[in-house]
Short mmCIF file of C-alpha atoms in Angstrom, two decimals:
data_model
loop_
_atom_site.label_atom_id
_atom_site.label_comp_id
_atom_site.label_asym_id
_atom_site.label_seq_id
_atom_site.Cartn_x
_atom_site.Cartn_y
_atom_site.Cartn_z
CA UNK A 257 -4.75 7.87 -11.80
CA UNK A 258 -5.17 4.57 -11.17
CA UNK A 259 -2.33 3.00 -8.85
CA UNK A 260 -0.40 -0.12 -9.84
CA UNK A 261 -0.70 -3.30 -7.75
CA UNK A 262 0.58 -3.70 -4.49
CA UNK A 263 3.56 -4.86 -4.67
CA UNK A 264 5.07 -7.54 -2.19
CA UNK A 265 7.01 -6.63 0.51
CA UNK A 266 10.46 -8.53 1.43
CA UNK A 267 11.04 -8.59 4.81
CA UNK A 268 14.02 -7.69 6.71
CA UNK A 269 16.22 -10.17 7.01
CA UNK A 270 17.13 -9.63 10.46
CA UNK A 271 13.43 -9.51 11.60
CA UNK A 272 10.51 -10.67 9.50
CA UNK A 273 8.06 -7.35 10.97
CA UNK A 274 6.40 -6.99 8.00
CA UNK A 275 4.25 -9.88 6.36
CA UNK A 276 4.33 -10.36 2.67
CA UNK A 277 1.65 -8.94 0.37
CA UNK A 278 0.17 -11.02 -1.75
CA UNK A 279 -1.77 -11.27 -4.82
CA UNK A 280 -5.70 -9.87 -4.38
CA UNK A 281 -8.09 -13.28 -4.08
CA UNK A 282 -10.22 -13.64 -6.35
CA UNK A 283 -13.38 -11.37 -5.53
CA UNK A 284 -14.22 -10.11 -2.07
CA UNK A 285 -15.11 -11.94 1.19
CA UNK A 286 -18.35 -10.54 2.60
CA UNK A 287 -17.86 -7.59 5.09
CA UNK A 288 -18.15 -9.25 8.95
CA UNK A 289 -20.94 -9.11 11.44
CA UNK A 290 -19.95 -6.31 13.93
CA UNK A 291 -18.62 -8.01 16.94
CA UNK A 292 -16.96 -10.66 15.38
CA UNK A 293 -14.17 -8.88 13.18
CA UNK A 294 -10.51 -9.09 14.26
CA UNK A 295 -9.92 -5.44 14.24
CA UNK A 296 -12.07 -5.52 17.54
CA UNK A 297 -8.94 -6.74 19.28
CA UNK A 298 -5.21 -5.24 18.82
CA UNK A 299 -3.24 -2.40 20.42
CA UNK A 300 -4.44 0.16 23.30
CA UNK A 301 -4.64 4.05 22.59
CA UNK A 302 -1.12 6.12 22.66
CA UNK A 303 0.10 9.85 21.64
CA UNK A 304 3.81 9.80 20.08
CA UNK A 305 4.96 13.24 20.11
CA UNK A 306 8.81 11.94 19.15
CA UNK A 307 10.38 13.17 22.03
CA UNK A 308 12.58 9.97 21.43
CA UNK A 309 12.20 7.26 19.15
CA UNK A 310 12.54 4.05 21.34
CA UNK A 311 12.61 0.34 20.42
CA UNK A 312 9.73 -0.15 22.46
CA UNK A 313 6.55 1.34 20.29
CA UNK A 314 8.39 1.18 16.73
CA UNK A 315 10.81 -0.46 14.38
CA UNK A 316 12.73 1.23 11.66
CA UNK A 317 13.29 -0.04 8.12
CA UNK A 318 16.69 -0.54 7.48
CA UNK A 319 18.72 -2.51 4.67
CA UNK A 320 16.03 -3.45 2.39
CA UNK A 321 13.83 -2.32 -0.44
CA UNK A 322 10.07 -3.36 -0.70
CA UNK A 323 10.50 -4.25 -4.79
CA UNK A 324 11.88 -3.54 -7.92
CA UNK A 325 9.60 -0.49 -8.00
CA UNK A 326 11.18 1.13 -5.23
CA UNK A 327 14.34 3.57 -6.47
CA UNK A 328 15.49 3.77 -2.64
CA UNK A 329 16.83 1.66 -0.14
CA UNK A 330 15.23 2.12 3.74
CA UNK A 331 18.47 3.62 5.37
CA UNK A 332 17.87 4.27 9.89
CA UNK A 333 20.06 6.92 8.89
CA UNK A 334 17.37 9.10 7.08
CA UNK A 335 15.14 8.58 10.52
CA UNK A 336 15.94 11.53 12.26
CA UNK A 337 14.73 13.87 15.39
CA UNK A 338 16.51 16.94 14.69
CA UNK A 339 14.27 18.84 17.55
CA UNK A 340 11.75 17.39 20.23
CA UNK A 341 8.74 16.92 18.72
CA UNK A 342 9.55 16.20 15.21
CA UNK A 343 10.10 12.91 13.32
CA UNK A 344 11.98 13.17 10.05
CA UNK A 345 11.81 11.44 7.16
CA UNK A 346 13.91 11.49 4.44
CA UNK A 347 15.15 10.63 0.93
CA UNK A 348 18.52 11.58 -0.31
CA UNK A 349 20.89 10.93 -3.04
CA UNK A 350 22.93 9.25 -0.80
CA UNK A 351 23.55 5.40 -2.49
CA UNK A 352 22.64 2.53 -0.08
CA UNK A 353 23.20 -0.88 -1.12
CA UNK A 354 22.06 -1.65 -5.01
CA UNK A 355 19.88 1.64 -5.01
CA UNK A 356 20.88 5.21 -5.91
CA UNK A 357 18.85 6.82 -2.99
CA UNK A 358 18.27 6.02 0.68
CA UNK A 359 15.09 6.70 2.30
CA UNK A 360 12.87 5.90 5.50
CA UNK A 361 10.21 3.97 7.06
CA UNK A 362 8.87 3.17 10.50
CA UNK A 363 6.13 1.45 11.61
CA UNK A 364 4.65 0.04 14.53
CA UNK A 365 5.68 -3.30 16.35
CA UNK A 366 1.79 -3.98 17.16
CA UNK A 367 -0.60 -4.16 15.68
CA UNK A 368 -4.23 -1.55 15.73
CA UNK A 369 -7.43 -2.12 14.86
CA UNK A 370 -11.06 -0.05 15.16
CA UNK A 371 -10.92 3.51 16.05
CA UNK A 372 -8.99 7.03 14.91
CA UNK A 373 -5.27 6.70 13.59
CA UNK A 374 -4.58 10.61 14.13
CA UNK A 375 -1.26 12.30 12.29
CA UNK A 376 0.16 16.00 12.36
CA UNK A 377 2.63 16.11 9.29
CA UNK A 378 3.72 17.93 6.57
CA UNK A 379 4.77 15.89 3.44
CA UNK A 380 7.63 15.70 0.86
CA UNK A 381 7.21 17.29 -2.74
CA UNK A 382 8.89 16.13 -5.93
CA UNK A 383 7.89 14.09 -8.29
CA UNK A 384 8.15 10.20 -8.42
CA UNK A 385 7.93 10.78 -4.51
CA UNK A 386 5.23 9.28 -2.08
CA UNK A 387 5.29 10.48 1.78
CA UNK A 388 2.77 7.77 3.47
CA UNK A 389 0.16 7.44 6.77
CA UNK A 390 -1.24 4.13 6.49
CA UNK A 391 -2.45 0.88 8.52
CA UNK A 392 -1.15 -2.30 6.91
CA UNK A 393 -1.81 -5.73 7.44
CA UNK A 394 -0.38 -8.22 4.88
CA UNK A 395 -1.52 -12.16 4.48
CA UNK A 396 -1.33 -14.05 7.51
CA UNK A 397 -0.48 -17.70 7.67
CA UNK A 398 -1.00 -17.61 3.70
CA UNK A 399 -4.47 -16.27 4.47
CA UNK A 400 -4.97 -13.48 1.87
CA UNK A 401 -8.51 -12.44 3.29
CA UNK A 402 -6.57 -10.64 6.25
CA UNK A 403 -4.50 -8.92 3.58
CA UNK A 404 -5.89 -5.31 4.39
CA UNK A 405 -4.80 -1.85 4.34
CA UNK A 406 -5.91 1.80 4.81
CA UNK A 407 -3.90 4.94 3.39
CA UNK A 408 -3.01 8.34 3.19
CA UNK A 409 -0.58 9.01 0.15
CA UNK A 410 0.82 12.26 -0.58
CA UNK A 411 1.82 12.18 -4.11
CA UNK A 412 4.85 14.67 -4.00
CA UNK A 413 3.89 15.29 -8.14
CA UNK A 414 0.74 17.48 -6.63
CA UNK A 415 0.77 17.79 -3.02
CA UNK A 416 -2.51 20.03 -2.77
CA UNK A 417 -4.28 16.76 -3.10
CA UNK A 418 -4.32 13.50 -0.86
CA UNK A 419 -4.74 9.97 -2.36
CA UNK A 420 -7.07 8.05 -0.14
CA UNK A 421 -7.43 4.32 -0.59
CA UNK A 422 -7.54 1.11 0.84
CA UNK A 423 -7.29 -3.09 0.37
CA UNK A 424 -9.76 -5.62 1.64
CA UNK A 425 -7.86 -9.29 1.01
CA UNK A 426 -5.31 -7.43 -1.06
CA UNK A 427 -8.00 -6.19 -3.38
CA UNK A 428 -7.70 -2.42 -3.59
CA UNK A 429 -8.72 0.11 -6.81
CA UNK A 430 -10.66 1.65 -4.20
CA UNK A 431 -8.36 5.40 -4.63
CA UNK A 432 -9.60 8.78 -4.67
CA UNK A 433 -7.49 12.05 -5.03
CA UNK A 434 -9.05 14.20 -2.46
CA UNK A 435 -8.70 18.31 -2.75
CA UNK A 436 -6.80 20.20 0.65
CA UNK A 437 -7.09 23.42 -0.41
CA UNK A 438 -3.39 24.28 0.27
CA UNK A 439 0.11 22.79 -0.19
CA UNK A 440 0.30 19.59 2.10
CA UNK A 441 4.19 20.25 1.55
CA UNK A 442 4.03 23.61 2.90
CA UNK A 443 1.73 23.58 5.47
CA UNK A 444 1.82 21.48 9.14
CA UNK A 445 -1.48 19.61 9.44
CA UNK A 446 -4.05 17.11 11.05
CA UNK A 447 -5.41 14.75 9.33
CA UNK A 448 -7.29 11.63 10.85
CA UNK A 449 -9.01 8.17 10.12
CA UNK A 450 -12.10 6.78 11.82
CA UNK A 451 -11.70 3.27 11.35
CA UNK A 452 -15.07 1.50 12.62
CA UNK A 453 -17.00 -1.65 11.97
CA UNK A 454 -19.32 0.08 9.22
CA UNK A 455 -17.72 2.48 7.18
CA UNK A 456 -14.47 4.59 7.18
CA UNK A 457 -13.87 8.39 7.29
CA UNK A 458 -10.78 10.44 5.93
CA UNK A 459 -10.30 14.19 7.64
CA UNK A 460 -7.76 16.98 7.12
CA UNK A 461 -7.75 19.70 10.02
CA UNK A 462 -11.50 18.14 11.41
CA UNK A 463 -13.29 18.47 7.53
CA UNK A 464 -14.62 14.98 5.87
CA UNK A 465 -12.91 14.55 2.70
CA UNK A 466 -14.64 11.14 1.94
CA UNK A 467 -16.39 8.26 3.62
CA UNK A 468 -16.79 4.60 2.94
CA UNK A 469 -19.58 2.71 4.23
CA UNK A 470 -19.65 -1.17 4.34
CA UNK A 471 -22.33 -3.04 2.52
CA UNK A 472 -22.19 -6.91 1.67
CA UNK A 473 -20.64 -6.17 -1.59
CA UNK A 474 -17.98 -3.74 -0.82
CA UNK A 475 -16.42 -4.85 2.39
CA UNK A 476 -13.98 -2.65 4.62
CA UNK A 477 -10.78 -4.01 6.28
CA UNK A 478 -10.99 -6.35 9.16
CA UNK A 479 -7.71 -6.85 10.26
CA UNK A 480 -5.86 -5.12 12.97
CA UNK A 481 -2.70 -3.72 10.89
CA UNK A 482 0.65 -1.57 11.89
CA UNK A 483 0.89 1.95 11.72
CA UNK A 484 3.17 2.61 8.70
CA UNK A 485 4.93 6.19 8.45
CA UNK A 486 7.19 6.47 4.70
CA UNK A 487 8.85 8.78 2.37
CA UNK A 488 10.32 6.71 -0.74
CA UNK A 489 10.86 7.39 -4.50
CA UNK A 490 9.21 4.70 -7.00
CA UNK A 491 10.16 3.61 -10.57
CA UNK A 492 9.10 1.14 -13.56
CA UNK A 493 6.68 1.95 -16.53
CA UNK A 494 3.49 1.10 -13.72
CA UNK A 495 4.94 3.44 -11.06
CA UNK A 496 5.72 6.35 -13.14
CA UNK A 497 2.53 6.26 -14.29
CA UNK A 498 1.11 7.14 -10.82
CA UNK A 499 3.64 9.11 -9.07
CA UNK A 500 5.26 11.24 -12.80
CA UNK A 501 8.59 10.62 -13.68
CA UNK A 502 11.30 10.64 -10.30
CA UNK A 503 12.53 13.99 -10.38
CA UNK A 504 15.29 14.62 -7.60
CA UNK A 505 15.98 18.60 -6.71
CA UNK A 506 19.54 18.67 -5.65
CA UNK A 507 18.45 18.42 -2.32
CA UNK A 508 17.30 15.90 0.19
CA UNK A 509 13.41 15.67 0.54
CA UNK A 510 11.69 15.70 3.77
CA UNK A 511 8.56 14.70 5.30
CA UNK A 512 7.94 15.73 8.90
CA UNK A 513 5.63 14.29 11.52
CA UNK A 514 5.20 16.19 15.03
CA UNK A 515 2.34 13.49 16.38
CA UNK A 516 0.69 10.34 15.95
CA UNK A 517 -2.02 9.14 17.94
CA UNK A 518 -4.25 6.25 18.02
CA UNK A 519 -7.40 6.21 19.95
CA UNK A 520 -8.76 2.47 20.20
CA UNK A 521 -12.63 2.27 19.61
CA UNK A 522 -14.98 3.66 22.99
CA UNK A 523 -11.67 5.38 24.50
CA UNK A 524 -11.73 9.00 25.68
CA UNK A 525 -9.73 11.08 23.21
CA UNK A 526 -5.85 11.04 24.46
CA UNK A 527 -4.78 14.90 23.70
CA UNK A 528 -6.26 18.03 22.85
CA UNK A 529 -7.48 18.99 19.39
CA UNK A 530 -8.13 15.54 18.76
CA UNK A 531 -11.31 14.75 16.50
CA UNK A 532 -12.65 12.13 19.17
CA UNK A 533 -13.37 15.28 21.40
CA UNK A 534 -15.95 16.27 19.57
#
């Protein structure tokens, strides 16, 4: 399925954290020389295992909804850790300013950019519903070349499947449904990005789903972006065409994360079982 345009994200009014995405320029700006690309630069390697969840590494949505597309308002009360060692993410039925549902999103305050982006989670399942690893980097400065983004979308309509995609200057289309070969909602697991200056590679529990490789006419992101974790409920004629129909079973919905990691480009791997061991 193909998925609708990104849609632009408002910013909290309280703290403008995330930058606005804008529409895709037209065409695509030539991948860059290795060596020269921003994501070179950013954030140092770290292991969350949500032991707490402090002010210092991440902020949490709160108050505000990303579009008309989104059913839910981001509510910190759907952030939870119920038990050391496990991030919660929720949706619920409970109402939260003009929408029906609250939901939740955190994401980084920096900003990362080359090298492995690392997540142990188990996802959300219902349809309408999309639980969410991904790097994002909106327009800076009204440049949309640095407009880039890399992600892991669980589609809670079929979670034995992974939607893999990513933007280049806001230009995107680039999505792939990728088999697991079990339940993603039922099952704790690894998956990991290798984000380097030539291609990009997408594993679940150390196996290669897919790679990209760079070439002058299909460049790769750039950009050093945040570290976006999300469970949220879409609607509109565009978004029910991706994610089915929004289907709520009576029951809050739940997306759990027990680590995220980030390994910067030529670092030693920062825990064990990580795929820059090998």
């Amino acid at each position: 399925m193909t998925r609708p345009p990104r849609p632009i994200r408002r910013a909290c009014l309280a703290t403008a954290l995330l930058l606005p995405v804008l529409p895709a320029a037209a065409g695509d700006e030539p991948a860059q020389p290795a060596g020269s690309a921003p994501a070179f630069r950013g954030g140092g390697s770290f292991v969350e295992t949500f032991t707490s969840l402090g002010d210092r590494r991440w902020y949490v949505s709160d108050g505000w909804v990303n579009g008309d597309h989104q059913r839910c308002t981001w509510s910190r009360q759907r952030v939870q850790i119920p038990a050391t060692g496990a991030l919660t993410l929720t949706l619920s039925d409970s109402p939260y300013k003009d929408r029906a549902f609250s939901c939740a999103e955190i994401q980084t305050k920096e900003r990362y950019g080359y090298g492995t982006y690392e997540v142990r989670m188990r996802a959300g399942a219902a349809s309408g519903l999309v639980s969410a690893f991904f790097t994002y980097n909106g327009a800076e400065d009204g440049d949309r070349r640095t407009n880039d983004e890399i992600d892991f979308e669980f589609l809670g309509k079929d979670t034995t499947g992974v939607q893999l995609n990513y933007f280049t200057g806001g230009t995107g289309q680039h999505e792939t449904i990728e088999a697991l070969g079990f339940d993603a909602s039922t099952t704790m697991a690894d998956y990991a990005l290798e984000w380097l200056p030539d291609r990009l590679r997408w594993s679940v529990n150390g196996r290669l789903l897919r790679e990209v490789r760079a070439a002058p006419d299909r460049p790769i992101p750039s950009h050093p972006g945040k570290i976006m974790l999300s469970i949220w409920m879409g609607q509109g004629d565009d978004f029910v065409s991706w994610l089915g129909p929004a289907s709520y079973p009576g029951r809050p919905i739940t997306a759990t994360f027990e680590r995220v990691a980030f390994t910067k480009l030529g670092d030693p791997c920062g825990f064990k079982g990580s795929i820059v061991c090998r």
